[in-house]
Amino acid sequence: MLETKAELYRTAQRAAAIGALVNLGLGAAKLGGGLAADSYALVSDAVNSLGDAGTSIVVFLALRVAARPPDHRHPYGHTRAEAVAASNVAVVLILSALWVGLGALRRLSVLHDAPPAWTLWIAGANAVIKECLYRYKAGVGRRTGSAALIANAWDHRADAFCALAVLVGLAIVRWGGPRLVFADEVAALVVVGAILAAGGTLLYRSVHELLDVQADEDLLARIRAVALSVEGVLGVEKLFVRKTGLEYLADIHVEVDPELTVARGHAIGHRVKDELLAAFPRLRDVLVHLEPHRR
């Protein structure tokens, strides 16, 4: 586990920046190759990569905003910037996929020359690079807890399969002759389907986070266990934990002896907060409420 929140954000930002640079390079190469070879599959895949570059840039900027400390106008911090950015990027991805899909449908009945052999090398290299990006970003996303990075990583995995679809489509057109030239557009439609799936998943996850969905049961159980280990805590009545960017906010109602003084109960509440913040570095804040223990 990373030691500080600053390290979490720096690591996530570095992954987003690397993804943006790699995807810009891939997008430019595929766009040039697709236009030169009159391959709509390569052009559509180039749009996908350029969209991924835009996604990575937005995630990078959102992480920089999310890392800012709270201020008087934003007492809970700026961590939701990540989910807001992810939801907007998802909409752009979906719209770009629909645009590319419409173009592919229009070209299905249009005869064009078979793409040259070098386009196969572009598609094959793209598949390998995208799979490497997936493995890198997925690992960083799990370490930092960044939903946007994990979603972005799965987008790269989908892209790797898309690249294989493009590779197959180009190969069919290359060696199948004019009768199978439509395979290029069919491959483009496969790419469109993958973009729509990735964009829809990203939109669902980001909106879910903005709606303050409860954290997973494993995290809840571990937080509850630490709270119960504090001397004077006799039970946990309620526990709400919501994800916000790379961090979490917790609201916990702990039961204490109803005969305790206010000062004593207050001290127990502070110990619960201190123990939870120490045990879970990704907790930004913990709100502790005291309840009388029911005998």
CSV table of C-alpha atoms in Angstrom, one decimal:
chain,number,residue,atom,x,y,z
A,1,MET,CA,0.0,0.0,0.0
A,2,LEU,CA,1.2,3.5,-0.8
A,3,GLU,CA,2.3,5.6,2.2
A,4,THR,CA,0.6,8.9,1.6
A,5,LYS,CA,-2.3,10.4,-0.3
A,6,ALA,CA,0.2,12.6,-2.2
A,7,GLU,CA,1.9,9.4,-3.5
A,8,LEU,CA,-1.5,8.0,-4.5
A,9,TYR,CA,-2.2,11.1,-6.6
A,10,ARG,CA,1.3,11.3,-8.1
A,11,THR,CA,1.3,7.7,-9.2
A,12,ALA,CA,-2.2,7.9,-10.7
A,13,GLN,CA,-1.3,11.2,-12.6
A,14,ARG,CA,1.9,9.6,-13.9
A,15,ALA,CA,-0.1,6.6,-15.3
A,16,ALA,CA,-2.6,9.0,-16.9
A,17,ALA,CA,0.2,11.1,-18.5
A,18,ILE,CA,1.9,8.0,-20.0
A,19,GLY,CA,-1.4,6.7,-21.4
A,20,ALA,CA,-2.0,10.1,-23.0
A,21,LEU,CA,1.4,10.1,-24.7
A,22,VAL,CA,1.2,6.5,-25.9
A,23,ASN,CA,-2.3,6.9,-27.3
A,24,LEU,CA,-1.5,10.1,-29.1
A,25,GLY,CA,1.3,8.4,-30.9
A,26,LEU,CA,-0.8,5.3,-31.7
A,27,GLY,CA,-3.7,7.5,-32.9
A,28,ALA,CA,-1.5,9.6,-35.2
A,29,ALA,CA,0.1,6.4,-36.7
A,30,LYS,CA,-3.2,4.7,-37.3
A,31,LEU,CA,-4.9,7.8,-38.7
A,32,GLY,CA,-2.0,8.4,-41.1
A,33,GLY,CA,-2.0,4.7,-42.1
A,34,GLY,CA,-5.7,4.5,-42.4
A,35,LEU,CA,-6.0,7.5,-44.6
A,36,ALA,CA,-3.1,6.4,-46.8
A,37,ALA,CA,-4.4,2.9,-47.2
A,38,ASP,CA,-8.1,3.9,-47.4
A,39,SER,CA,-8.9,1.6,-44.4
A,40,TYR,CA,-11.9,2.7,-42.5
A,41,ALA,CA,-11.1,0.1,-39.8
A,42,LEU,CA,-7.8,1.8,-39.1
A,43,VAL,CA,-9.3,5.2,-39.2
A,44,SER,CA,-12.0,4.2,-36.7
A,45,ASP,CA,-9.4,2.6,-34.4
A,46,ALA,CA,-7.4,5.9,-34.7
A,47,VAL,CA,-10.4,7.8,-33.4
A,48,ASN,CA,-10.6,5.3,-30.6
A,49,SER,CA,-6.9,5.9,-29.6
A,50,LEU,CA,-7.3,9.7,-29.9
A,51,GLY,CA,-10.3,9.4,-27.7
A,52,ASP,CA,-8.3,7.4,-25.2
A,53,ALA,CA,-5.6,10.1,-25.3
A,54,GLY,CA,-8.3,12.7,-24.5
A,55,THR,CA,-9.6,10.5,-21.7
A,56,SER,CA,-6.2,10.2,-20.2
A,57,ILE,CA,-5.6,13.9,-20.4
A,58,VAL,CA,-8.9,14.7,-18.7
A,59,VAL,CA,-8.2,12.1,-16.0
A,60,PHE,CA,-4.8,13.6,-15.4
A,61,LEU,CA,-6.2,17.1,-15.0
A,62,ALA,CA,-9.1,15.8,-12.9
A,63,LEU,CA,-6.6,14.1,-10.6
A,64,ARG,CA,-4.6,17.3,-10.2
A,65,VAL,CA,-7.8,19.1,-9.2
A,66,ALA,CA,-8.9,16.2,-6.9
A,67,ALA,CA,-5.6,16.4,-5.0
A,68,ARG,CA,-6.2,20.0,-3.9
A,69,PRO,CA,-6.9,20.4,-0.2
A,70,PRO,CA,-10.3,21.5,1.1
A,71,ASP,CA,-11.1,25.3,1.2
A,72,HIS,CA,-13.9,27.4,2.6
A,73,ARG,CA,-16.0,26.8,-0.5
A,74,HIS,CA,-15.2,23.1,-0.8
A,75,PRO,CA,-15.0,21.8,2.8
A,76,TYR,CA,-15.1,18.2,1.6
A,77,GLY,CA,-12.3,18.8,-0.9
A,78,HIS,CA,-12.2,18.5,-4.7
A,79,THR,CA,-12.1,14.7,-5.0
A,80,ARG,CA,-15.3,14.3,-7.0
A,81,ALA,CA,-13.5,16.0,-9.9
A,82,GLU,CA,-12.3,12.6,-11.0
A,83,ALA,CA,-15.9,11.1,-11.3
A,84,VAL,CA,-17.2,14.3,-13.0
A,85,ALA,CA,-14.4,14.1,-15.6
A,86,ALA,CA,-15.0,10.4,-16.2
A,87,SER,CA,-18.7,10.8,-16.8
A,88,ASN,CA,-18.1,13.6,-19.3
A,89,VAL,CA,-15.4,11.7,-21.1
A,90,ALA,CA,-17.8,8.7,-21.3
A,91,VAL,CA,-20.4,10.8,-23.1
A,92,VAL,CA,-17.8,12.0,-25.6
A,93,LEU,CA,-16.6,8.4,-26.3
A,94,ILE,CA,-20.2,7.2,-26.9
A,95,LEU,CA,-20.8,10.1,-29.3
A,96,SER,CA,-17.6,9.5,-31.2
A,97,ALA,CA,-18.4,5.8,-31.5
A,98,LEU,CA,-21.8,6.6,-33.0
A,99,TRP,CA,-20.2,9.0,-35.5
A,100,VAL,CA,-17.7,6.3,-36.6
A,101,GLY,CA,-20.4,3.6,-36.8
A,102,LEU,CA,-22.5,5.7,-39.1
A,103,GLY,CA,-19.6,6.3,-41.5
A,104,ALA,CA,-18.8,2.5,-41.5
A,105,LEU,CA,-22.4,1.7,-42.4
A,106,ARG,CA,-22.4,4.1,-45.2
A,107,ARG,CA,-19.2,2.5,-46.7
A,108,LEU,CA,-20.4,-1.1,-46.5
A,109,SER,CA,-21.6,-1.1,-50.1
A,110,VAL,CA,-18.7,1.1,-51.4
A,111,LEU,CA,-16.0,-0.7,-53.3
A,112,HIS,CA,-12.4,0.4,-52.5
A,113,ASP,CA,-8.9,-1.0,-52.9
A,114,ALA,CA,-7.5,-3.6,-50.5
A,115,PRO,CA,-5.2,-2.1,-47.9
A,116,PRO,CA,-1.4,-2.7,-48.3
A,117,ALA,CA,0.4,-5.3,-46.2
A,118,TRP,CA,2.0,-2.7,-43.9
A,119,THR,CA,-1.4,-1.9,-42.4
A,120,LEU,CA,-1.4,-5.4,-40.8
A,121,TRP,CA,1.8,-4.5,-38.9
A,122,ILE,CA,0.2,-1.3,-37.6
A,123,ALA,CA,-2.8,-3.3,-36.3
A,124,GLY,CA,-0.7,-6.0,-34.8
A,125,ALA,CA,1.6,-3.6,-33.0
A,126,ASN,CA,-1.4,-1.7,-31.7
A,127,ALA,CA,-2.8,-4.8,-30.1
A,128,VAL,CA,0.4,-5.5,-28.2
A,129,ILE,CA,0.9,-1.9,-27.0
A,130,LYS,CA,-2.8,-1.7,-25.8
A,131,GLU,CA,-2.4,-4.9,-23.8
A,132,CYS,CA,0.7,-3.5,-22.2
A,133,LEU,CA,-1.1,-0.3,-21.3
A,134,TYR,CA,-4.0,-2.3,-19.8
A,135,ARG,CA,-1.6,-4.3,-17.5
A,136,TYR,CA,0.2,-1.1,-16.4
A,137,LYS,CA,-2.9,1.0,-15.8
A,138,ALA,CA,-4.9,-1.8,-14.2
A,139,GLY,CA,-2.0,-2.4,-11.7
A,140,VAL,CA,-1.8,1.3,-10.9
A,141,GLY,CA,-5.5,1.7,-10.6
A,142,ARG,CA,-5.8,-1.2,-8.1
A,143,ARG,CA,-2.9,0.3,-6.0
A,144,THR,CA,-4.3,3.8,-5.9
A,145,GLY,CA,-8.0,2.9,-5.9
A,146,SER,CA,-8.7,5.1,-8.9
A,147,ALA,CA,-11.9,4.0,-10.6
A,148,ALA,CA,-11.2,6.2,-13.6
A,149,LEU,CA,-7.8,4.6,-14.1
A,150,ILE,CA,-9.2,1.1,-13.8
A,151,ALA,CA,-12.0,1.9,-16.3
A,152,ASN,CA,-9.4,3.5,-18.6
A,153,ALA,CA,-7.3,0.3,-18.3
A,154,TRP,CA,-10.3,-1.9,-19.3
A,155,ASP,CA,-10.8,0.4,-22.2
A,156,HIS,CA,-7.3,-0.4,-23.3
A,157,ARG,CA,-8.0,-4.2,-22.9
A,158,ALA,CA,-11.1,-3.7,-25.1
A,159,ASP,CA,-8.9,-1.7,-27.6
A,160,ALA,CA,-6.5,-4.7,-27.7
A,161,PHE,CA,-9.4,-7.0,-28.8
A,162,CYS,CA,-10.5,-4.3,-31.3
A,163,ALA,CA,-7.1,-4.2,-32.8
A,164,LEU,CA,-7.2,-7.9,-33.2
A,165,ALA,CA,-10.6,-7.5,-35.0
A,166,VAL,CA,-9.1,-4.8,-37.2
A,167,LEU,CA,-6.1,-7.1,-37.9
A,168,VAL,CA,-8.4,-10.0,-38.9
A,169,GLY,CA,-10.6,-7.6,-41.0
A,170,LEU,CA,-7.5,-6.2,-42.9
A,171,ALA,CA,-6.2,-9.7,-43.4
A,172,ILE,CA,-9.5,-10.9,-44.9
A,173,VAL,CA,-9.6,-8.0,-47.2
A,174,ARG,CA,-5.9,-8.3,-48.1
A,175,TRP,CA,-6.0,-12.0,-49.0
A,176,GLY,CA,-9.7,-12.5,-49.8
A,177,GLY,CA,-9.9,-10.2,-52.7
A,178,PRO,CA,-12.5,-7.6,-53.8
A,179,ARG,CA,-15.5,-9.8,-52.8
A,180,LEU,CA,-14.6,-9.5,-49.2
A,181,VAL,CA,-13.6,-5.8,-49.1
A,182,PHE,CA,-16.6,-5.1,-46.8
A,183,ALA,CA,-14.7,-6.9,-44.0
A,184,ASP,CA,-12.8,-3.6,-43.3
A,185,GLU,CA,-16.1,-1.9,-42.4
A,186,VAL,CA,-17.3,-4.9,-40.4
A,187,ALA,CA,-14.1,-4.7,-38.4
A,188,ALA,CA,-14.8,-1.0,-37.9
A,189,LEU,CA,-18.2,-1.8,-36.5
A,190,VAL,CA,-16.7,-4.2,-34.1
A,191,VAL,CA,-14.5,-1.4,-32.8
A,192,VAL,CA,-17.6,0.8,-32.5
A,193,GLY,CA,-19.3,-1.8,-30.4
A,194,ALA,CA,-16.3,-2.0,-28.1
A,195,ILE,CA,-16.1,1.8,-27.7
A,196,LEU,CA,-19.8,1.9,-26.9
A,197,ALA,CA,-19.4,-0.8,-24.3
A,198,ALA,CA,-16.4,0.9,-22.7
A,199,GLY,CA,-18.1,4.3,-22.7
A,200,GLY,CA,-21.3,2.9,-21.2
A,201,THR,CA,-19.4,1.1,-18.4
A,202,LEU,CA,-17.4,4.2,-17.6
A,203,LEU,CA,-20.5,6.3,-17.5
A,204,TYR,CA,-22.3,3.9,-15.2
A,205,ARG,CA,-19.4,3.6,-12.8
A,206,SER,CA,-18.8,7.4,-12.6
A,207,VAL,CA,-22.5,8.3,-12.1
A,208,HIS,CA,-22.7,5.5,-9.5
A,209,GLU,CA,-19.9,7.2,-7.6
A,210,LEU,CA,-21.5,10.6,-7.9
A,211,LEU,CA,-24.7,9.1,-6.3
A,212,ASP,CA,-22.7,8.1,-3.2
A,213,VAL,CA,-23.1,4.3,-3.5
A,214,GLN,CA,-22.1,2.4,-0.4
A,215,ALA,CA,-18.6,1.0,-0.3
A,216,ASP,CA,-18.0,-2.8,-0.8
A,217,GLU,CA,-18.7,-5.1,2.1
A,218,ASP,CA,-15.1,-6.1,2.7
A,219,LEU,CA,-14.1,-2.5,3.4
A,220,LEU,CA,-17.1,-1.9,5.6
A,221,ALA,CA,-16.3,-5.1,7.6
A,222,ARG,CA,-12.7,-4.0,8.2
A,223,ILE,CA,-13.7,-0.5,9.2
A,224,ARG,CA,-16.3,-1.9,11.6
A,225,ALA,CA,-13.7,-4.2,13.1
A,226,VAL,CA,-11.2,-1.4,13.8
A,227,ALA,CA,-13.9,0.7,15.4
A,228,LEU,CA,-15.0,-2.1,17.7
A,229,SER,CA,-11.4,-2.7,18.8
A,230,VAL,CA,-11.4,0.8,20.4
A,231,GLU,CA,-11.8,0.6,24.2
A,232,GLY,CA,-15.2,1.9,25.2
A,233,VAL,CA,-17.0,1.1,21.9
A,234,LEU,CA,-19.7,-1.4,22.7
A,235,GLY,CA,-21.2,-1.7,19.2
A,236,VAL,CA,-21.5,-0.1,15.7
A,237,GLU,CA,-25.1,1.0,15.0
A,238,LYS,CA,-24.6,2.5,11.5
A,239,LEU,CA,-21.8,2.8,9.0
A,240,PHE,CA,-21.9,4.6,5.8
A,241,VAL,CA,-18.8,4.8,3.6
A,242,ARG,CA,-18.8,6.6,0.2
A,243,LYS,CA,-16.0,6.8,-2.4
A,244,THR,CA,-14.9,10.2,-3.6
A,245,GLY,CA,-12.1,10.1,-6.1
A,246,LEU,CA,-9.2,8.1,-4.7
A,247,GLU,CA,-10.4,8.5,-1.2
A,248,TYR,CA,-13.4,7.7,1.1
A,249,LEU,CA,-15.6,9.5,3.5
A,250,ALA,CA,-17.0,7.6,6.4
A,251,ASP,CA,-19.9,8.3,8.8
A,252,ILE,CA,-20.1,5.9,11.7
A,253,HIS,CA,-22.5,5.7,14.7
A,254,VAL,CA,-20.8,3.9,17.6
A,255,GLU,CA,-22.6,2.7,20.8
A,256,VAL,CA,-21.1,3.6,24.2
A,257,ASP,CA,-22.1,3.3,27.8
A,258,PRO,CA,-25.1,5.7,28.3
A,259,GLU,CA,-23.8,6.5,31.8
A,260,LEU,CA,-20.6,8.1,30.5
A,261,THR,CA,-19.9,11.8,30.8
A,262,VAL,CA,-20.0,13.9,27.6
A,263,ALA,CA,-16.3,14.4,27.9
A,264,ARG,CA,-15.6,10.7,28.2
A,265,GLY,CA,-17.8,9.9,25.3
A,266,HIS,CA,-16.2,12.6,23.2
A,267,ALA,CA,-12.7,11.2,23.9
A,268,ILE,CA,-13.9,7.7,22.8
A,269,GLY,CA,-15.3,9.2,19.6
A,270,HIS,CA,-11.9,11.0,18.9
A,271,ARG,CA,-10.0,7.7,19.4
A,272,VAL,CA,-12.3,5.9,16.9
A,273,LYS,CA,-11.6,8.6,14.3
A,274,ASP,CA,-7.9,8.6,15.0
A,275,GLU,CA,-7.7,4.8,14.8
A,276,LEU,CA,-9.6,4.6,11.5
A,277,LEU,CA,-7.6,7.4,9.8
A,278,ALA,CA,-4.4,5.6,10.9
A,279,ALA,CA,-5.6,2.2,9.7
A,280,PHE,CA,-7.0,3.3,6.4
A,281,PRO,CA,-4.9,5.9,4.6
A,282,ARG,CA,-7.5,6.4,1.9
A,283,LEU,CA,-10.0,7.7,4.4
A,284,ARG,CA,-10.2,11.5,3.9
A,285,ASP,CA,-12.4,12.1,7.0
A,286,VAL,CA,-14.5,10.2,9.5
A,287,LEU,CA,-17.6,11.6,11.2
A,288,VAL,CA,-18.3,9.8,14.5
A,289,HIS,CA,-21.6,9.9,16.2
A,290,LEU,CA,-22.2,8.5,19.6
A,291,GLU,CA,-25.3,6.4,20.5
A,292,PRO,CA,-26.3,4.9,23.9
A,293,HIS,CA,-25.7,1.2,24.0
A,294,ARG,CA,-28.9,-0.8,24.3
A,295,ARG,CA,-28.4,-3.4,27.0
